PDB file of C-alpha atoms in Angstrom:
ATOM      1  CA  UNK A   1      17.818  -8.605  28.181  1.00  0.00           C
ATOM      2  CA  UNK A   2      17.129 -12.305  28.507  1.00  0.00           C
ATOM      3  CA  UNK A   3      20.058 -14.666  28.898  1.00  0.00           C
ATOM      4  CA  UNK A   4      19.704 -18.396  29.347  1.00  0.00           C
ATOM      5  CA  UNK A   5      15.912 -18.347  29.145  1.00  0.00           C
ATOM      6  CA  UNK A   6      14.346 -21.741  28.556  1.00  0.00           C
ATOM      7  CA  UNK A   7      10.855 -23.017  27.866  1.00  0.00           C
ATOM      8  CA  UNK A   8       9.523 -19.743  26.460  1.00  0.00           C
ATOM      9  CA  UNK A   9       6.686 -20.231  24.005  1.00  0.00           C
ATOM     10  CA  UNK A  10       6.195 -18.530  20.666  1.00  0.00           C
ATOM     11  CA  UNK A  11       3.113 -16.878  22.149  1.00  0.00           C
ATOM     12  CA  UNK A  12       5.114 -15.466  25.062  1.00  0.00           C
ATOM     13  CA  UNK A  13       7.884 -14.203  22.784  1.00  0.00           C
ATOM     14  CA  UNK A  14       5.371 -12.595  20.414  1.00  0.00           C
ATOM     15  CA  UNK A  15       4.309 -10.242  23.230  1.00  0.00           C
ATOM     16  CA  UNK A  16       7.727  -8.695  23.850  1.00  0.00           C
ATOM     17  CA  UNK A  17       8.611  -5.198  22.663  1.00  0.00           C
ATOM     18  CA  UNK A  18      11.467  -6.312  20.410  1.00  0.00           C
ATOM     19  CA  UNK A  19      13.571  -9.312  19.443  1.00  0.00           C
ATOM     20  CA  UNK A  20      16.076  -7.188  17.547  1.00  0.00           C
ATOM     21  CA  UNK A  21      19.504  -8.894  17.690  1.00  0.00           C
ATOM     22  CA  UNK A  22      18.041 -11.786  19.706  1.00  0.00           C
ATOM     23  CA  UNK A  23      19.578 -15.211  19.196  1.00  0.00           C
ATOM     24  CA  UNK A  24      16.844 -17.835  18.962  1.00  0.00           C
ATOM     25  CA  UNK A  25      16.597 -21.450  17.889  1.00  0.00           C
ATOM     26  CA  UNK A  26      15.427 -21.717  14.276  1.00  0.00           C
ATOM     27  CA  UNK A  27      12.349 -23.706  15.305  1.00  0.00           C
ATOM     28  CA  UNK A  28      11.164 -20.667  17.277  1.00  0.00           C
ATOM     29  CA  UNK A  29      12.626 -17.860  15.173  1.00  0.00           C
ATOM     30  CA  UNK A  30      11.116 -18.922  11.848  1.00  0.00           C
ATOM     31  CA  UNK A  31       7.440 -18.857  12.903  1.00  0.00           C
ATOM     32  CA  UNK A  32       8.006 -15.651  14.869  1.00  0.00           C
ATOM     33  CA  UNK A  33       9.544 -13.948  11.832  1.00  0.00           C
ATOM     34  CA  UNK A  34       6.647 -15.150   9.664  1.00  0.00           C
ATOM     35  CA  UNK A  35       3.890 -14.002  12.030  1.00  0.00           C
ATOM     36  CA  UNK A  36       5.585 -11.020  13.734  1.00  0.00           C
ATOM     37  CA  UNK A  37       8.335  -9.621  11.475  1.00  0.00           C
ATOM     38  CA  UNK A  38       8.242  -6.198  13.166  1.00  0.00           C
ATOM     39  CA  UNK A  39       9.686  -7.746  16.333  1.00  0.00           C
ATOM     40  CA  UNK A  40      12.998  -8.238  14.520  1.00  0.00           C
ATOM     41  CA  UNK A  41      13.289  -4.676  13.217  1.00  0.00           C
ATOM     42  CA  UNK A  42      15.626  -2.194  14.831  1.00  0.00           C
ATOM     43  CA  UNK A  43      13.592  -0.352  17.469  1.00  0.00           C
ATOM     44  CA  UNK A  44      13.072   3.345  17.039  1.00  0.00           C
ATOM     45  CA  UNK A  45      14.575   5.564  19.670  1.00  0.00           C
ATOM     46  CA  UNK A  46      11.927   6.576  22.140  1.00  0.00           C
ATOM     47  CA  UNK A  47      11.926   9.869  24.005  1.00  0.00           C
ATOM     48  CA  UNK A  48      13.217   9.783  27.540  1.00  0.00           C
ATOM     49  CA  UNK A  49      11.028  11.422  30.138  1.00  0.00           C
ATOM     50  CA  UNK A  50      12.484  12.764  33.333  1.00  0.00           C
ATOM     51  CA  UNK A  51      10.615  13.368  36.536  1.00  0.00           C
ATOM     52  CA  UNK A  52      11.433  16.120  38.997  1.00  0.00           C
ATOM     53  CA  UNK A  53       9.800  14.119  41.771  1.00  0.00           C
ATOM     54  CA  UNK A  54      12.085  12.829  44.516  1.00  0.00           C
TER      55      UNK A  54
END
């Protein structure tokens, strides 16, 4: 979760795992949606792995 982030570039945001439900300024969101639409899709549930190590 990123709250109150400032000065992030489109390049930096394009490398995140997901932007699903993210609130972005239109000047950043539009090019991201055009170049990386998958970032705005609902993420698939990933399996959870547990370790027995303590």
